Short mmCIF file of C-alpha atoms in Angstrom, two decimals:
data_model
loop_
_atom_site.label_atom_id
_atom_site.label_comp_id
_atom_site.label_asym_id
_atom_site.label_seq_id
_atom_site.Cartn_x
_atom_site.Cartn_y
_atom_site.Cartn_z
CA MET A 4 64.41 84.08 108.66
CA GLU A 5 61.76 84.58 106.22
CA ARG A 6 61.03 81.21 104.40
CA LYS A 7 62.28 82.48 100.89
CA TRP A 8 65.54 83.16 102.50
CA TRP A 9 65.50 79.26 103.64
CA THR A 10 64.17 78.03 100.24
CA LEU A 11 67.37 80.08 98.37
CA ILE A 12 70.01 78.79 101.44
CA ALA A 13 68.68 74.90 100.55
CA VAL A 14 68.40 75.37 96.84
CA CYS A 15 72.04 77.18 96.11
CA THR A 16 73.42 74.31 98.35
CA ALA A 17 72.16 71.85 96.21
CA ILE A 18 72.98 74.08 93.01
CA PHE A 19 76.89 74.69 94.70
CA MET A 20 77.03 69.98 95.30
CA LEU A 21 75.80 69.81 91.86
CA LEU A 22 77.81 72.10 89.65
CA LEU A 23 80.77 71.35 92.34
CA ASP A 24 80.40 67.25 91.21
CA ILE A 25 81.42 68.75 87.26
CA THR A 26 84.39 69.77 88.17
CA ILE A 27 85.24 68.44 91.32
CA VAL A 28 86.58 65.71 90.12
CA ASN A 29 88.43 67.24 87.07
CA VAL A 30 92.05 67.78 89.36
CA ALA A 31 91.43 63.95 90.57
CA LEU A 32 91.60 62.50 87.16
CA PRO A 33 95.33 61.34 86.69
CA ASP A 34 94.83 59.87 90.62
CA ILE A 35 92.11 58.60 90.14
CA GLU A 36 92.98 56.94 85.94
CA ARG A 37 96.60 55.08 88.94
CA SER A 38 93.85 54.45 91.62
CA LEU A 39 91.50 52.70 89.45
CA ASN A 40 93.70 51.90 86.56
CA ALA A 41 91.66 53.75 84.19
CA SER A 42 91.86 53.93 80.49
CA PHE A 43 91.20 57.58 78.71
CA SER A 44 87.70 56.37 78.07
CA GLU A 45 86.62 55.65 81.22
CA LEU A 46 88.41 58.54 82.36
CA GLN A 47 85.72 60.30 80.47
CA TRP A 48 83.51 58.68 81.18
CA VAL A 49 83.34 59.22 84.64
CA VAL A 50 81.92 63.15 84.16
CA ASP A 51 79.92 62.08 81.57
CA ALA A 52 78.48 59.80 82.73
CA TYR A 53 77.61 62.21 85.20
CA ALA A 54 76.34 65.12 83.00
CA LEU A 55 74.94 62.58 80.31
CA THR A 56 72.75 61.25 83.20
CA LEU A 57 71.75 64.74 84.77
CA ALA A 58 70.83 66.19 81.08
CA GLY A 59 68.67 62.95 80.24
CA LEU A 60 66.04 63.39 83.06
CA LEU A 61 65.85 66.83 83.99
CA LEU A 62 63.00 67.47 81.98
CA THR A 63 61.21 64.73 83.67
CA ALA A 64 62.57 66.13 86.90
CA GLY A 65 61.11 69.22 85.95
CA VAL A 66 57.43 68.42 84.66
CA LEU A 67 57.32 65.74 88.49
CA GLY A 68 58.63 69.10 90.17
CA ASP A 69 54.99 70.48 88.83
CA GLN A 70 52.84 67.39 89.36
CA LEU A 71 54.22 65.90 92.14
CA GLY A 72 55.29 69.04 94.82
CA ARG A 73 59.01 70.49 94.10
CA ARG A 74 59.99 70.40 97.71
CA ARG A 75 58.86 66.38 97.95
CA VAL A 76 60.96 65.87 94.38
CA PHE A 77 63.53 68.07 94.82
CA GLY A 78 64.78 66.62 98.61
CA VAL A 79 63.94 62.70 96.67
CA GLY A 80 67.06 64.35 94.77
CA PHE A 81 68.98 65.92 96.78
CA ALA A 82 68.90 62.07 99.19
CA LEU A 83 69.39 60.61 95.90
CA PHE A 84 72.75 62.26 95.01
CA THR A 85 73.96 61.66 98.93
CA VAL A 86 73.52 58.06 98.66
CA ALA A 87 75.02 58.31 94.72
CA SER A 88 78.25 59.61 96.56
CA LEU A 89 78.98 57.34 99.31
CA LEU A 90 78.88 54.97 96.39
CA CYS A 91 81.75 57.26 94.48
CA GLY A 92 84.37 57.23 97.34
CA LEU A 93 83.85 53.72 97.87
CA ALA A 94 83.80 52.31 94.10
CA PRO A 95 86.37 49.60 93.88
CA SER A 96 86.85 50.18 89.73
CA ALA A 97 86.22 52.79 87.01
CA VAL A 98 83.05 50.90 85.67
CA ALA A 99 81.86 51.37 89.46
CA LEU A 100 82.66 55.08 89.39
CA ASP A 101 81.50 55.42 86.99
CA VAL A 102 77.72 53.32 87.00
CA ALA A 103 77.37 56.10 90.62
CA ARG A 104 78.71 58.98 89.19
CA ALA A 105 75.66 58.18 87.06
CA LEU A 106 73.02 57.46 89.85
CA GLN A 107 74.22 61.26 90.79
CA GLY A 108 73.18 62.72 87.95
CA ILE A 109 70.04 61.35 88.74
CA GLY A 110 69.34 62.97 91.93
CA GLY A 111 71.20 65.96 90.55
CA ALA A 112 68.83 66.11 87.79
CA VAL A 113 66.22 65.65 90.30
CA MET A 114 67.88 68.45 92.20
CA PHE A 115 68.57 70.70 88.92
CA ALA A 116 65.48 70.98 86.83
CA THR A 117 63.04 71.85 90.70
CA SER A 118 65.87 74.60 91.56
CA LEU A 119 64.55 77.69 89.42
CA ALA A 120 60.98 76.83 90.14
CA LEU A 121 61.52 76.90 93.89
CA ILE A 122 63.36 80.04 93.22
CA ALA A 123 60.40 81.38 90.95
CA GLN A 124 57.14 80.71 93.65
CA GLU A 125 58.99 81.92 96.97
CA PHE A 126 60.75 85.88 95.64
CA HIS A 127 59.11 88.44 93.63
CA GLY A 128 60.04 91.69 92.72
CA ALA A 129 63.58 93.03 92.99
CA ASP A 130 63.72 90.14 95.81
CA ARG A 131 63.70 87.64 92.51
CA ALA A 132 66.42 89.67 90.82
CA THR A 133 68.30 89.39 94.23
CA ALA A 134 68.12 85.95 94.22
CA PHE A 135 68.74 84.79 90.59
CA GLY A 136 71.71 87.43 91.36
CA ILE A 137 72.84 84.75 94.70
CA TRP A 138 71.87 81.63 92.16
CA GLY A 139 74.11 83.25 89.60
CA ALA A 140 76.72 83.86 91.89
CA THR A 141 77.09 80.21 93.39
CA THR A 142 76.52 78.02 90.25
CA GLY A 143 80.05 80.41 88.34
CA GLY A 144 81.26 79.82 92.06
CA ALA A 145 80.50 75.90 92.08
CA VAL A 146 82.41 74.98 88.23
CA ALA A 147 85.16 77.74 88.66
CA ILE A 148 86.41 76.83 92.27
CA GLY A 149 86.06 72.67 91.46
CA PRO A 150 88.96 72.43 90.96
CA LEU A 151 90.68 74.27 94.22
CA VAL A 152 88.49 71.59 96.05
CA GLY A 153 89.28 69.13 94.51
CA GLY A 154 93.59 69.53 94.44
CA ILE A 155 92.55 70.44 98.30
CA ILE A 156 90.88 67.24 98.97
CA THR A 157 92.49 65.15 96.89
CA GLU A 158 96.26 65.88 98.02
CA SER A 159 95.52 66.04 101.95
CA LEU A 160 92.16 63.27 101.96
CA GLY A 161 92.85 61.58 99.11
CA TRP A 162 90.31 61.18 95.74
CA GLU A 163 87.47 59.91 97.31
CA TRP A 164 86.96 62.04 99.32
CA ILE A 165 85.37 64.73 97.14
CA PHE A 166 82.62 62.16 96.86
CA PHE A 167 82.74 62.02 100.85
CA VAL A 168 82.12 65.06 101.63
CA ASN A 169 78.38 65.26 100.40
CA VAL A 170 77.31 62.87 102.10
CA PRO A 171 77.22 65.05 105.76
CA VAL A 172 76.36 68.74 103.05
CA GLY A 173 73.60 66.09 102.31
CA ALA A 174 72.16 65.20 104.77
CA ALA A 175 72.10 68.79 106.86
CA ALA A 176 70.30 70.44 103.93
CA ILE A 177 68.15 67.32 103.29
CA TRP A 178 66.60 67.77 107.02
CA LEU A 179 66.94 71.88 105.91
CA THR A 180 64.18 71.01 102.60
CA PHE A 181 62.00 68.87 104.40
CA THR A 182 60.83 71.59 107.82
CA LYS A 183 61.14 74.90 105.83
CA LEU A 184 60.09 74.87 102.86
CA VAL A 185 56.38 74.38 100.95
CA ASP A 186 55.51 71.93 98.36
CA VAL A 187 53.68 73.48 95.51
CA ARG A 188 52.22 71.29 92.83
CA GLU A 189 49.97 71.68 89.79
CA PRO A 190 46.98 69.99 89.82
CA HIS A 191 45.60 69.55 86.56
CA SER A 192 49.02 68.31 85.59
CA GLY A 193 49.03 64.70 83.31
CA GLY A 194 50.77 61.88 83.95
CA ILE A 195 54.85 61.01 82.96
CA ASP A 196 55.83 61.74 79.75
CA TRP A 197 57.14 57.99 79.51
CA GLY A 198 57.83 58.18 75.54
CA GLY A 199 59.57 61.71 76.08
CA LEU A 200 61.57 60.06 78.51
CA VAL A 201 62.41 56.56 76.48
CA THR A 202 63.40 58.45 72.72
CA PHE A 203 65.00 61.16 74.69
CA SER A 204 67.32 60.22 76.62
CA GLY A 205 67.58 56.94 74.23
CA ALA A 206 69.11 59.37 71.97
CA LEU A 207 71.67 61.46 74.01
CA PHE A 208 73.12 58.65 74.96
CA ALA A 209 73.75 56.96 71.39
CA LEU A 210 75.07 60.58 70.29
CA VAL A 211 77.78 60.62 73.19
CA PHE A 212 78.64 57.05 72.85
CA ALA A 213 79.35 57.11 69.65
CA LEU A 214 81.76 60.43 70.32
CA ILE A 215 83.20 59.27 72.92
CA ARG A 216 84.10 55.72 71.62
CA ALA A 217 84.70 57.16 67.68
CA ASN A 218 88.38 57.23 67.91
CA ALA A 219 89.04 53.80 68.85
CA GLU A 220 86.23 52.29 66.28
CA GLY A 221 86.30 54.26 63.93
CA TRP A 222 84.38 56.95 62.89
CA THR A 223 82.91 54.87 59.56
CA SER A 224 83.07 51.51 61.87
CA PRO A 225 79.14 50.17 62.17
CA LEU A 226 78.81 50.39 65.77
CA ILE A 227 79.29 54.20 65.31
CA LEU A 228 77.05 54.60 62.37
CA GLY A 229 74.72 52.45 63.79
CA LEU A 230 75.30 54.93 66.95
CA PHE A 231 74.38 58.13 65.01
CA ALA A 232 71.75 56.18 63.05
CA ALA A 233 70.16 55.74 65.81
CA SER A 234 70.32 58.16 67.71
CA VAL A 235 68.94 60.69 64.74
CA ALA A 236 65.52 58.16 64.88
CA LEU A 237 65.08 58.62 68.44
CA LEU A 238 65.05 61.77 68.55
CA GLY A 239 62.46 61.96 65.25
CA ALA A 240 60.30 59.38 67.51
CA PHE A 241 61.16 62.39 70.47
CA LEU A 242 59.53 65.07 68.41
CA ALA A 243 57.11 63.45 66.49
CA ILE A 244 55.62 61.91 70.37
CA GLU A 245 55.70 65.24 71.85
CA SER A 246 54.09 66.84 69.08
CA ARG A 247 51.34 64.80 70.11
CA HIS A 248 51.60 64.39 73.32
CA PRO A 249 48.78 65.50 75.49
CA GLU A 250 51.18 66.93 78.59
CA PRO A 251 54.43 66.55 76.92
CA MET A 252 57.08 66.94 78.99
CA PHE A 253 59.19 69.31 76.14
CA ASP A 254 55.98 71.90 75.05
CA LEU A 255 57.59 72.24 71.06
CA SER A 256 55.83 75.47 71.50
CA LEU A 257 57.82 77.47 73.85
CA PHE A 258 60.72 77.30 70.19
CA ARG A 259 58.27 79.46 68.75
CA LYS A 260 59.00 82.18 71.10
CA PRO A 261 62.83 83.15 69.75
CA THR A 262 63.61 84.13 73.32
CA PHE A 263 63.23 81.34 74.55
CA VAL A 264 65.31 79.65 71.43
CA GLY A 265 68.10 81.99 72.70
CA ALA A 266 67.78 80.97 75.90
CA SER A 267 68.45 77.93 75.26
CA ILE A 268 71.07 78.19 72.88
CA ALA A 269 72.99 80.37 75.37
CA ALA A 270 73.36 77.24 78.07
CA PHE A 271 73.99 74.83 75.53
CA ALA A 272 77.43 77.51 74.69
CA LEU A 273 78.60 78.22 77.45
CA SER A 274 78.31 75.20 79.09
CA ALA A 275 79.92 73.40 75.51
CA SER A 276 82.72 75.72 75.33
CA MET A 277 84.23 76.72 78.41
CA PHE A 278 82.85 74.28 81.14
CA ALA A 279 83.92 71.60 78.77
CA MET A 280 87.44 72.51 78.45
CA PHE A 281 88.01 72.30 82.09
CA LEU A 282 88.52 68.50 81.72
CA TYR A 283 91.15 69.68 79.50
CA LEU A 284 92.79 72.13 80.79
CA THR A 285 93.28 70.79 83.70
CA LEU A 286 94.48 67.38 82.22
CA TYR A 287 97.41 70.51 80.74
CA LEU A 288 98.21 71.96 84.29
CA GLN A 289 98.59 68.41 85.44
CA SER A 290 99.74 66.06 83.72
CA VAL A 291 101.92 68.94 80.51
CA LEU A 292 103.26 70.97 83.22
CA GLY A 293 103.26 69.00 86.42
CA PHE A 294 101.54 71.09 88.92
CA GLY A 295 100.05 68.56 91.55
CA PRO A 296 95.92 68.76 91.73
CA LEU A 297 96.04 71.89 94.54
CA GLU A 298 98.46 74.25 92.37
CA ALA A 299 96.19 73.13 89.74
CA GLY A 300 92.78 74.35 91.20
CA VAL A 301 95.11 77.63 92.52
CA ARG A 302 95.86 78.15 88.65
CA PHE A 303 91.83 78.41 87.63
CA LEU A 304 91.34 81.49 91.10
CA PRO A 305 91.10 83.61 87.79
CA ILE A 306 87.86 82.08 86.84
CA THR A 307 86.63 81.56 90.67
CA LEU A 308 86.50 84.82 92.10
CA LEU A 309 85.74 86.73 88.71
CA SER A 310 82.91 84.83 87.72
CA PHE A 311 81.46 84.69 91.10
CA PHE A 312 81.60 89.11 91.73
CA VAL A 313 80.72 89.39 88.60
CA ALA A 314 77.44 87.02 88.78
CA PRO A 315 74.80 89.03 92.17
CA VAL A 316 75.94 92.82 89.74
CA ALA A 317 75.16 90.91 86.69
CA GLY A 318 71.87 89.69 88.19
CA LYS A 319 70.67 93.17 89.35
CA LEU A 320 71.46 95.42 86.52
CA SER A 321 69.97 93.28 84.05
CA GLU A 322 66.27 94.53 85.96
CA ARG A 323 67.08 97.58 84.66
CA LEU A 324 68.92 96.83 80.93
CA PRO A 325 68.58 94.03 78.11
CA VAL A 326 69.22 90.62 79.21
CA ARG A 327 70.40 89.93 75.65
CA GLY A 328 73.32 91.99 76.52
CA PHE A 329 74.93 89.85 79.35
CA LEU A 330 73.96 86.78 76.59
CA GLY A 331 75.44 87.96 74.07
CA GLY A 332 78.19 89.81 75.56
CA GLY A 333 79.55 87.37 78.32
CA LEU A 334 79.34 84.76 74.83
CA ALA A 335 81.50 86.94 73.28
CA LEU A 336 83.77 87.22 76.69
CA VAL A 337 83.49 83.48 77.04
CA GLY A 338 84.84 83.07 73.26
CA GLY A 339 87.69 85.61 73.52
CA GLY A 340 88.82 84.48 76.83
CA LEU A 341 89.73 81.01 74.94
CA LEU A 342 91.01 82.95 71.81
CA LEU A 343 93.44 84.53 73.97
CA MET A 344 94.32 80.82 75.91
CA TYR A 345 95.04 79.53 72.13
CA GLY A 346 97.74 79.40 70.78
CA ILE A 347 99.96 77.20 73.64
CA ASN A 348 103.48 75.76 73.21
CA ALA A 349 105.11 73.09 74.28
CA ASP A 350 107.68 76.35 76.54
CA SER A 351 104.30 77.69 77.77
CA SER A 352 104.00 78.62 81.39
CA TRP A 353 100.64 78.45 83.21
CA THR A 354 100.58 83.01 83.06
CA THR A 355 99.97 81.94 78.98
CA LEU A 356 96.42 81.29 80.08
CA LEU A 357 95.76 83.97 83.05
CA PRO A 358 94.68 86.96 80.23
CA GLY A 359 91.98 84.12 78.65
CA PHE A 360 91.43 83.18 82.14
CA ILE A 361 90.65 86.54 83.23
CA LEU A 362 88.17 87.07 80.12
CA ALA A 363 86.12 84.09 80.59
CA GLY A 364 85.74 84.03 83.74
CA ALA A 365 84.28 87.65 83.88
CA GLY A 366 82.12 86.48 80.42
CA VAL A 367 80.82 83.07 82.43
CA GLY A 368 79.28 85.75 85.35
CA LEU A 369 77.97 88.04 83.29
CA ILE A 370 75.80 84.97 81.53
CA ASN A 371 74.55 82.89 84.62
CA PRO A 372 71.88 85.31 86.50
CA PRO A 373 70.19 86.78 83.52
CA LEU A 374 70.46 83.25 82.09
CA ALA A 375 68.12 81.56 84.81
CA SER A 376 65.32 84.81 84.59
CA THR A 377 64.96 84.13 81.31
CA ALA A 378 65.09 80.31 81.04
CA ILE A 379 61.28 81.12 83.23
CA GLY A 380 60.30 84.23 82.11
CA VAL A 381 58.74 83.08 79.14
CA VAL A 382 56.44 80.98 80.91
CA GLU A 383 53.28 80.89 82.82
CA PRO A 384 54.68 80.46 86.70
CA ARG A 385 52.86 76.38 86.56
CA ARG A 386 55.13 76.37 83.94
CA SER A 387 58.05 76.85 85.42
CA GLY A 388 59.25 73.49 86.52
CA MET A 389 59.62 72.46 82.25
CA ALA A 390 60.37 75.90 81.65
CA SER A 391 63.44 75.42 83.74
CA GLY A 392 64.60 71.78 83.01
CA ILE A 393 64.57 72.49 79.26
CA ASN A 394 67.38 75.47 80.03
CA THR A 395 69.29 73.31 82.33
CA THR A 396 68.70 69.92 79.59
CA PHE A 397 70.97 72.01 77.26
CA ARG A 398 73.49 73.16 79.64
CA GLN A 399 73.84 69.37 80.51
CA VAL A 400 73.99 68.52 76.84
CA GLY A 401 76.36 70.97 76.39
CA ILE A 402 78.65 70.22 78.51
CA ALA A 403 78.11 66.40 77.97
CA THR A 404 78.77 66.80 73.97
CA GLY A 405 80.50 69.81 74.22
CA ILE A 406 82.98 66.51 76.60
CA ALA A 407 83.54 63.66 74.11
CA ALA A 408 82.80 66.33 70.68
CA LEU A 409 86.48 68.18 71.38
CA GLY A 410 87.80 64.28 73.47
CA ALA A 411 87.40 63.51 69.34
CA VAL A 412 89.01 65.98 68.11
CA PHE A 413 91.87 66.29 70.88
CA GLN A 414 92.43 62.93 70.35
CA HIS A 415 92.66 62.60 67.15
CA ARG A 416 94.84 65.35 66.64
CA VAL A 417 96.77 63.88 69.74
CA ALA A 418 98.14 60.28 67.36
CA ALA A 419 98.55 62.38 64.23
CA GLU A 420 100.95 64.98 65.63
CA LEU A 421 103.29 61.99 68.00
CA THR A 422 102.53 59.79 64.29
CA ASP A 423 104.19 62.15 62.60
CA ARG A 424 106.77 63.31 65.54
CA LEU A 425 108.04 59.44 66.30
CA ALA A 426 108.28 58.68 62.45
CA GLY A 427 111.20 56.03 61.59
CA THR A 428 111.57 55.72 65.57
CA PRO A 429 111.09 52.59 67.54
CA ALA A 430 108.46 53.33 68.28
CA ALA A 431 106.83 54.44 65.32
CA GLY A 432 104.31 51.11 65.45
CA ARG A 433 103.24 52.04 68.91
CA ALA A 434 102.14 55.41 68.10
CA GLY A 435 98.49 54.92 68.37
CA GLN A 436 98.76 53.04 71.29
CA LEU A 437 101.10 55.84 73.27
CA ALA A 438 98.46 58.45 72.45
CA GLN A 439 95.55 57.77 74.37
CA VAL A 440 98.36 57.59 77.64
CA VAL A 441 98.52 60.92 76.75
CA ALA A 442 95.76 61.72 75.42
CA GLY A 443 94.85 60.98 78.72
CA GLY A 444 96.89 62.65 81.40
CA GLY A 445 100.18 59.86 80.68
CA SER A 446 102.56 61.63 78.91
CA GLU A 447 104.94 60.92 81.82
CA GLY A 448 104.24 57.03 82.41
CA VAL A 449 104.56 57.29 78.42
CA ALA A 450 108.38 58.35 78.53
CA ARG A 451 108.98 56.48 81.98
CA GLN A 452 108.37 53.30 79.96
CA ALA A 453 111.21 54.44 77.21
CA PRO A 454 115.06 52.92 76.75
CA PRO A 455 116.15 55.50 78.69
CA GLY A 456 118.38 57.13 75.97
CA ALA A 457 115.30 57.69 73.82
CA ARG A 458 113.33 59.53 77.25
CA GLN A 459 113.22 63.24 76.26
CA ALA A 460 112.49 62.88 72.86
CA LEU A 461 110.06 60.45 73.94
CA GLU A 462 108.32 62.94 76.51
CA GLU A 463 109.29 66.03 74.25
CA ALA A 464 107.12 64.33 71.29
CA SER A 465 104.01 63.51 73.62
CA ARG A 466 103.93 66.98 75.05
CA ALA A 467 104.58 69.22 72.03
CA ALA A 468 101.21 66.17 71.54
CA PHE A 469 99.16 67.20 73.39
CA VAL A 470 99.43 70.77 73.12
CA SER A 471 98.41 70.80 69.42
CA GLY A 472 95.65 68.84 70.66
CA LEU A 473 94.56 71.24 73.59
CA ASN A 474 95.13 73.84 70.52
CA GLU A 475 92.25 72.94 67.98
CA ILE A 476 89.83 72.00 70.27
CA LEU A 477 90.70 75.03 71.93
CA LEU A 478 89.81 77.41 68.73
CA ILE A 479 86.83 75.51 68.42
CA ALA A 480 85.26 75.73 71.40
CA ALA A 481 85.93 80.08 71.33
CA VAL A 482 84.41 79.84 68.32
CA VAL A 483 81.40 77.43 69.74
CA ALA A 484 81.39 80.10 71.91
CA ILE A 485 81.05 83.41 69.60
CA VAL A 486 78.65 82.03 67.33
CA GLY A 487 76.07 81.56 70.89
CA GLY A 488 76.52 85.25 71.87
CA VAL A 489 75.79 86.26 68.54
CA LEU A 490 72.89 84.21 67.98
CA SER A 491 71.74 85.06 71.62
CA PHE A 492 72.29 87.99 71.05
CA ALA A 493 69.61 88.33 67.89
CA LEU A 494 66.60 86.48 69.82
CA VAL A 495 66.26 87.38 72.98
CA ARG A 496 63.58 90.45 73.09
CA ARG A 497 61.37 92.09 75.89
CA ARG A 498 58.43 91.30 74.12
CA ASP A 499 58.21 87.51 75.17
CA PHE A 500 58.94 87.77 78.74
CA VAL A 501 55.92 86.69 80.60
CA ALA A 502 54.32 89.61 82.85
CA ALA A 503 52.22 87.48 85.81
CA ALA A 504 50.56 88.54 88.91
CA GLU A 505 53.33 86.77 90.95
CA ALA A 506 56.00 88.37 88.91
CA ALA A 507 57.53 91.85 88.16
CA PRO A 508 57.95 91.80 84.14
CA ALA A 509 61.55 91.04 83.38
CA ALA A 510 63.29 93.17 81.59
CA ALA A 511 65.02 91.80 78.64
#
């Protein structure tokens, strides 16, 4: 087999594993909550700790790949990811799991940031479109199939095994990386941009931490206001450093190209809308509708199958049709799918979500391959690692901030609804405390703690409060997707793409 196909196999294995671990944990969260006695905030961090470190280090990892050799950096990241997966499965507490997930995110950042650059260095012409189509199908399939795989593993082996399965697969892929792939580096690159790394990661951490803790601490509390202020200050320092650094990890001049801006917006909007909603939709299927992990995972199959089969077709067609149509149209479908899910009530069944799942799945499949080719199509090949890192950063920042921001709105709405419904009852004084449990998927536990005569009323109130919060964030996520689609359609244009000797000109 030719080296380029070995490269594609290694890269797609890495992408499948690291993206699977974003959504695979969702159906296991109720089991993790019971096993480790985790709070709602700790459950959010199981997802966000991974997404946060993934986002914060993508830029540096992409530049390191260009400097030190993409195969070498990719392999080291794969090894760290595999070891961290083992630590996740062995975690004795929620805090230990969150820390291990953060380490897993660091390894994932290195793998993700170098993946597109590895494909770009090996594939040219028509084969590149095929490779990006396969990469896009892997990306969409991994995110969507995560709930199903997570459900099967959680029910048959236990939640720990959603992490343990990474170990043998990772070991085999690491061997493949160092025996079949070739190292390519840019010898004239400068050193690591430590100032940019520290300020960007710090700004992102402060923002996400503030969003997650805002409801519990109070939006106007000194801690939350201080975190928001720190995030703004660090972001300002980051921009100042990057504008003066001779070899910045984030080349701000790329944002003079509207197409690069449009691709970044599309990456953020997709992740902050549909991918962030996976957490809350999973909690709804399991905690409100009462499905087990496997049953919940099966319900996500419409998204999985459509995104998987649409992506290769989109990859091929994007060579001949305008890319902006795929990005804008795909996000419009995602937004439309979320709007179709909006309006559920306490008596709805899961089939109420089905039309929205179908539409959103098709949208995800349309976006991923053209988005990947656009991200690196506007830079010369030697900077493909940076471009890949920036685009995947926007993807992961979208997931981290999307989960945190939607979670803040969701928790506030659940608390307000539950307070109204419990007014005048013996449980009125505990409405805020109960809302935290309900938002974390513990509706059944809340009802069991009530006196026998009050259980049904409390269960109905909890169910209605959860659904009210879910409807609100479905609407917000739909708006994010639609606005992102309009902007990406308006900004992406053919003339911004770079035609290099190593690559056929990309269609836009």
